[in-house]
PDB file of C-alpha atoms in Angstrom:
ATOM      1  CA  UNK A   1      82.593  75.346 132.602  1.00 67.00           C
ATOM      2  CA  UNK A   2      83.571  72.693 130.910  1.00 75.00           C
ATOM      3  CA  UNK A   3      85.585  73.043 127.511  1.00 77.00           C
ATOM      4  CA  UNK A   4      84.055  71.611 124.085  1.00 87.00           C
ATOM      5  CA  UNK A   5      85.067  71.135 120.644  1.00 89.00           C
ATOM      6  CA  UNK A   6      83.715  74.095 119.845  1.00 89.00           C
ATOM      7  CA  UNK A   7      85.387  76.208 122.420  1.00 91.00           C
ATOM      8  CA  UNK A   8      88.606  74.945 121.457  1.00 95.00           C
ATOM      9  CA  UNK A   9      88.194  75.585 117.689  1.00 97.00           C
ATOM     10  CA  UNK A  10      87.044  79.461 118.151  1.00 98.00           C
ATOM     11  CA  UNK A  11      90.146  79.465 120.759  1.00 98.00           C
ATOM     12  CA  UNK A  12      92.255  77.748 117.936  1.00 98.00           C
ATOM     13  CA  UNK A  13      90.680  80.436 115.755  1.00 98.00           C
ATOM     14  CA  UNK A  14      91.924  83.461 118.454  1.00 98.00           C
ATOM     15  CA  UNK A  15      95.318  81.899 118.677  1.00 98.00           C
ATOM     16  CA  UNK A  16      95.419  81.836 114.633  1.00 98.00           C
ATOM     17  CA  UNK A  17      94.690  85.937 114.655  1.00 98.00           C
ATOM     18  CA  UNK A  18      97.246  86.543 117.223  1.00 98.00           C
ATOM     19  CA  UNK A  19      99.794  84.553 114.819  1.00 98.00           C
ATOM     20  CA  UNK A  20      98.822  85.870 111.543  1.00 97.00           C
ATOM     21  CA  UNK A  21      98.959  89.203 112.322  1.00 97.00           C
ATOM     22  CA  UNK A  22     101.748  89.711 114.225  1.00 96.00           C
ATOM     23  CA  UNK A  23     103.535  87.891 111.621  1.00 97.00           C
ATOM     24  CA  UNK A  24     102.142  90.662 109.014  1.00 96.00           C
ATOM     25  CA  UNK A  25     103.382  93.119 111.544  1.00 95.00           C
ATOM     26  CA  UNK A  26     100.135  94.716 112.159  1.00 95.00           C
ATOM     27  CA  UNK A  27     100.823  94.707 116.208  1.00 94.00           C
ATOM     28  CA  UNK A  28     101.802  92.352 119.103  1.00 95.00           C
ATOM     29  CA  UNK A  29     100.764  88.479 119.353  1.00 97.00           C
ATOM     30  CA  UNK A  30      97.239  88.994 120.620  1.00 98.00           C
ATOM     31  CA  UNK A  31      93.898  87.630 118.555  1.00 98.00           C
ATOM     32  CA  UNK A  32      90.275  87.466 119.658  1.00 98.00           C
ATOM     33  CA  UNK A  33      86.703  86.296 118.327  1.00 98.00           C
ATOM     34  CA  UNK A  34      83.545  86.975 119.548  1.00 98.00           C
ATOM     35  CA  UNK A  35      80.815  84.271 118.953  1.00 98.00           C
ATOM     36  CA  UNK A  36      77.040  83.885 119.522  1.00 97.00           C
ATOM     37  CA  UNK A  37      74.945  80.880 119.204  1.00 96.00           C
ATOM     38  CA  UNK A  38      78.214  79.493 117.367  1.00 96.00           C
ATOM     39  CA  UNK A  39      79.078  81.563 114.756  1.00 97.00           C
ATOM     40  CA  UNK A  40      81.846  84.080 114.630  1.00 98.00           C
ATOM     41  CA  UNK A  41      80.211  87.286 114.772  1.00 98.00           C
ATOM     42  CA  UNK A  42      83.840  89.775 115.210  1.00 98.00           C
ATOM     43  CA  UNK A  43      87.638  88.537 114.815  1.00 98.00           C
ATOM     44  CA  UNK A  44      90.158  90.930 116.237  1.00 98.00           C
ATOM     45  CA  UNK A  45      93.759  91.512 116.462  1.00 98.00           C
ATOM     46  CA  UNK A  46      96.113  93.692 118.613  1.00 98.00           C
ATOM     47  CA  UNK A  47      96.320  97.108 115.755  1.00 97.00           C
ATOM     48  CA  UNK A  48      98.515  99.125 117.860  1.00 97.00           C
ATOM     49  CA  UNK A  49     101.072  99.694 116.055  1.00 96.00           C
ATOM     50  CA  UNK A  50      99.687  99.658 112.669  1.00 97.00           C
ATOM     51  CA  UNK A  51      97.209 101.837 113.477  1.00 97.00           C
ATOM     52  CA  UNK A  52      98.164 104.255 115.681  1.00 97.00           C
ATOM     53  CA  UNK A  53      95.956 103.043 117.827  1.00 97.00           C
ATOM     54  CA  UNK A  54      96.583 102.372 121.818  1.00 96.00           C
ATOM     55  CA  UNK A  55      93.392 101.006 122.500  1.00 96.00           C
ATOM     56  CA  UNK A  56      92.962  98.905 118.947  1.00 97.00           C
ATOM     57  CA  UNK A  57      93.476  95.669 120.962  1.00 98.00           C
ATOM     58  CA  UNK A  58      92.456  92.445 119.736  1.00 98.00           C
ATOM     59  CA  UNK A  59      89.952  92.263 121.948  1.00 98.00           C
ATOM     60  CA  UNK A  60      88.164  96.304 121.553  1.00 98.00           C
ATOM     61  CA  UNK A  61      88.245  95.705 117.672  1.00 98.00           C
ATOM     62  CA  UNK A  62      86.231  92.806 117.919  1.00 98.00           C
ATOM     63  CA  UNK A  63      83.748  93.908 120.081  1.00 98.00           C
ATOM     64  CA  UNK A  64      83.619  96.661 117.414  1.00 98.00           C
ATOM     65  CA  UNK A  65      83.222  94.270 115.169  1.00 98.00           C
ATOM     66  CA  UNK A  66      80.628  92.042 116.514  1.00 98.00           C
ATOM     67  CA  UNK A  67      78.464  95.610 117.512  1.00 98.00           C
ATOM     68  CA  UNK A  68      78.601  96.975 114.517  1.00 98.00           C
ATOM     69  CA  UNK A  69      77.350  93.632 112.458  1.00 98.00           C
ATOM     70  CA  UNK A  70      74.517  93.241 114.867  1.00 97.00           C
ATOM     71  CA  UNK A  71      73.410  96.865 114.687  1.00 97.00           C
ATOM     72  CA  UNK A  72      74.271  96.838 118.836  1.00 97.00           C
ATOM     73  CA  UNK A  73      75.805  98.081 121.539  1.00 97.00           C
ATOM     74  CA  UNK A  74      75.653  94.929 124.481  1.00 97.00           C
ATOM     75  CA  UNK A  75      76.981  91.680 123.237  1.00 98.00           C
ATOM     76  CA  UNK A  76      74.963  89.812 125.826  1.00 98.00           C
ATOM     77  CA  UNK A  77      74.581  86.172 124.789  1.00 98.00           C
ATOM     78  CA  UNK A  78      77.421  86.353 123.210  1.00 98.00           C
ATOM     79  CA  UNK A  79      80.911  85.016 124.348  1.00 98.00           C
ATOM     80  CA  UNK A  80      84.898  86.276 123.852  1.00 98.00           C
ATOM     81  CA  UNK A  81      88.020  83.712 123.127  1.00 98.00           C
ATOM     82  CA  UNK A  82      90.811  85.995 123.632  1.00 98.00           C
ATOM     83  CA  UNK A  83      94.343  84.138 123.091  1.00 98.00           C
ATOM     84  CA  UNK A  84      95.737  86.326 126.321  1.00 98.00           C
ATOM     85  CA  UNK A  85      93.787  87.074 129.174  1.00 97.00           C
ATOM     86  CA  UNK A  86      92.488  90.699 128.755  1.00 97.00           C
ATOM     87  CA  UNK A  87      93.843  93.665 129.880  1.00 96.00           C
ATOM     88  CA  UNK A  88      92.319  96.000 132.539  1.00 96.00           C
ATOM     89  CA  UNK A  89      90.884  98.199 128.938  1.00 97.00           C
ATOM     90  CA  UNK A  90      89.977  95.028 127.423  1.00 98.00           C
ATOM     91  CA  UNK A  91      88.345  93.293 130.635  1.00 97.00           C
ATOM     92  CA  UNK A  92      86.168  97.091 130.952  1.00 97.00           C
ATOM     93  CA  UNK A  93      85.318  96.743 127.660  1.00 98.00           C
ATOM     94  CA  UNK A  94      84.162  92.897 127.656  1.00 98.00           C
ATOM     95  CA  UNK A  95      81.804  93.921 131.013  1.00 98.00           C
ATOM     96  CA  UNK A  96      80.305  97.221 129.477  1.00 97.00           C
ATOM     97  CA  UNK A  97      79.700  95.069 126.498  1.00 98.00           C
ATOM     98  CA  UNK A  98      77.635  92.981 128.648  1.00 98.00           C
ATOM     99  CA  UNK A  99      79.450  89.419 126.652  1.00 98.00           C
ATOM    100  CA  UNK A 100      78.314  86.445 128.770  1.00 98.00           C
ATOM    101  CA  UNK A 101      81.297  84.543 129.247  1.00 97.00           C
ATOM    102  CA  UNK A 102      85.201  84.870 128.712  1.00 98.00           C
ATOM    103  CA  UNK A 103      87.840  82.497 127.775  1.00 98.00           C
ATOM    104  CA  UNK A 104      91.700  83.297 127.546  1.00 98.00           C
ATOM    105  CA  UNK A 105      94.815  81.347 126.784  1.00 98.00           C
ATOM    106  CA  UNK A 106      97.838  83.078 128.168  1.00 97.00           C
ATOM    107  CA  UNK A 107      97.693  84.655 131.204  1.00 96.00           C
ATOM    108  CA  UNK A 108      98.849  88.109 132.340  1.00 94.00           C
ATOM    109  CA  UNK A 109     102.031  86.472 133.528  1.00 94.00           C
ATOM    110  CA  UNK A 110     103.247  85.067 130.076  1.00 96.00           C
ATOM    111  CA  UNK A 111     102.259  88.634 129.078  1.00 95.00           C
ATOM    112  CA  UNK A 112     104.444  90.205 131.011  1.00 93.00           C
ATOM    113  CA  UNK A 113     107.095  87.695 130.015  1.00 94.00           C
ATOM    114  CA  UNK A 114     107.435  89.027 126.556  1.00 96.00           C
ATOM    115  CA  UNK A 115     107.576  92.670 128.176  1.00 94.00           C
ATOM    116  CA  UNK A 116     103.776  93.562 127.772  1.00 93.00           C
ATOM    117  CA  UNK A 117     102.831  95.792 131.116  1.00 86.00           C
ATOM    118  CA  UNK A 118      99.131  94.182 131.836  1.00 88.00           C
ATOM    119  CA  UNK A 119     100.480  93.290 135.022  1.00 86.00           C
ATOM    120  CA  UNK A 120     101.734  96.135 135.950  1.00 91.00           C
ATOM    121  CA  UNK A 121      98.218  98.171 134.796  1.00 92.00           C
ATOM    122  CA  UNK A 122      96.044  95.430 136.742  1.00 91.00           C
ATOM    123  CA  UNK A 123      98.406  96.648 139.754  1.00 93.00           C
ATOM    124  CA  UNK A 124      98.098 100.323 139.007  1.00 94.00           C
ATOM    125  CA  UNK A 125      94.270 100.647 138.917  1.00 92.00           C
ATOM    126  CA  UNK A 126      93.910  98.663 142.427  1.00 92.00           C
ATOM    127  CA  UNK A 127      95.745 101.495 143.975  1.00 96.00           C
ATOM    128  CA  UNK A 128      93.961 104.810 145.817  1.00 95.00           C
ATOM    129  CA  UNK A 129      94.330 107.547 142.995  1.00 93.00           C
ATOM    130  CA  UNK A 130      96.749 109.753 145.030  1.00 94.00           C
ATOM    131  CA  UNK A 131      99.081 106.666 145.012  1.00 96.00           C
ATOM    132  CA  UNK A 132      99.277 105.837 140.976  1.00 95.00           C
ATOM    133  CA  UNK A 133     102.056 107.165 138.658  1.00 96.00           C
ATOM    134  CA  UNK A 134      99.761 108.837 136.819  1.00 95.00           C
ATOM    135  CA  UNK A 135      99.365 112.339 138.929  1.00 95.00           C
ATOM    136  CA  UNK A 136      95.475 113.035 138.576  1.00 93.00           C
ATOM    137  CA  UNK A 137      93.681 116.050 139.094  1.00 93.00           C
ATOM    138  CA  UNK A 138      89.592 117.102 139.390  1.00 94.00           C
ATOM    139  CA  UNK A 139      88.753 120.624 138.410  1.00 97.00           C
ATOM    140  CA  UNK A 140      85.170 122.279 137.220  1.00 97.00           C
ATOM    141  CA  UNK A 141      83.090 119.569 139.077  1.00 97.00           C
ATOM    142  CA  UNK A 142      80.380 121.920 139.475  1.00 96.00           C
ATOM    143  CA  UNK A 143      80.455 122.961 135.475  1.00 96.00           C
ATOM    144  CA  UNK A 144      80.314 119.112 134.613  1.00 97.00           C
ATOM    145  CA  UNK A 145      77.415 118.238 136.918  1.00 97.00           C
ATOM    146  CA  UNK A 146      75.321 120.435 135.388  1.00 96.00           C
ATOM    147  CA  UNK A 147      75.599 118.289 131.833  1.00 96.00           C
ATOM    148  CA  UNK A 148      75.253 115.101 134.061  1.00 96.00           C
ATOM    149  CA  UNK A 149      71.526 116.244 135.659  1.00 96.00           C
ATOM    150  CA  UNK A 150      70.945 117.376 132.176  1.00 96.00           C
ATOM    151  CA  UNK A 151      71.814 113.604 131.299  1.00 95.00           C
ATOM    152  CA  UNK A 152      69.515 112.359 134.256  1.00 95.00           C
ATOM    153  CA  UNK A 153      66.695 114.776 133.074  1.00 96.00           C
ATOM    154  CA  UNK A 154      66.985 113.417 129.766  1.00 96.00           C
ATOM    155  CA  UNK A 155      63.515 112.145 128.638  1.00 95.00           C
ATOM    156  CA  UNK A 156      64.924 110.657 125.275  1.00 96.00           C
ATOM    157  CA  UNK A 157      68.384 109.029 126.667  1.00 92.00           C
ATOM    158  CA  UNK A 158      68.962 105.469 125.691  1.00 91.00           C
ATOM    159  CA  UNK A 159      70.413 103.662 129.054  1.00 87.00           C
ATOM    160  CA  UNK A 160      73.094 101.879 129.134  1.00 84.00           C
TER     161      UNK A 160
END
């Protein structure tokens, strides 16, 4: 895919958010937009810190704020500038919200550069379970199947 002046200005516009706010001290360098048809429909910026927040990443807040306009839950037609390639979270979040198309600036590399661990998670979740830091453990399967055939009983359920 070939890059456009449009493109570049709701990258430019990304790259602005990440700069802004992390000057305002409202989290680390990281800014995204979400855009359909070309208009801006959600801006984000990495809220971590200020919020409280450890999954208020540039990147979650506006796909909240894109869904939430629209009155939605899938973003598809709609594309993400991110200025930093996404995290494992963020890159989930960008394929359940079904966006069409992703562009980034930095890379996980010059992420981890500045001592942000995406690198390190993108690692982590490609191992077997029993192999991650994170010990991990199932109990009441049995209990918690029941609500799932509930779930696939479910004459009302909205799909996703």
């Amino acid at each position: 895919m070939r890059t456009n002046a449009s493109s570049l200005r709701f990258m430019r516009r990304a790259i602005e958010l990440s700069r802004l706010h992390m000057e305002l001290g409202h989290g680390g360098p990281f800014g995204a937009v979400i855009v359909k048809d070309g208009e801006i429909l959600g801006e984000g910026w990495n809220q971590v810190t200020s919020s409280h927040d450890p999954t208020a990443h540039a990147e979650v807040v506006a796909i909240r704020q894109a869904c939430a306009r629209l009155g939605v839950f899938q973003l598809r037609g709609c594309e993400i500038y991110t200025s930093c390639e996404p995290c494992p979270m963020c890159l989930a979040a960008i394929y359940w919200a079904r966006l069409d198309r992703i562009w980034y600036a930095n890379d996980r590399a010059d992420a981890a550069a500045i001592q942000f661990d995406d690198d390190w998670l993108y690692r982590e979740v490609g191992l077997p379970m029993e192999e991650r830091s994170l010990p991990t453990f199932q109990v009441l399967r049995d209990e918690a199947q029941a609500v799932f055939q509930s779930w696939d009983r479910k004459a009302d359920k909205i799909p996703y």
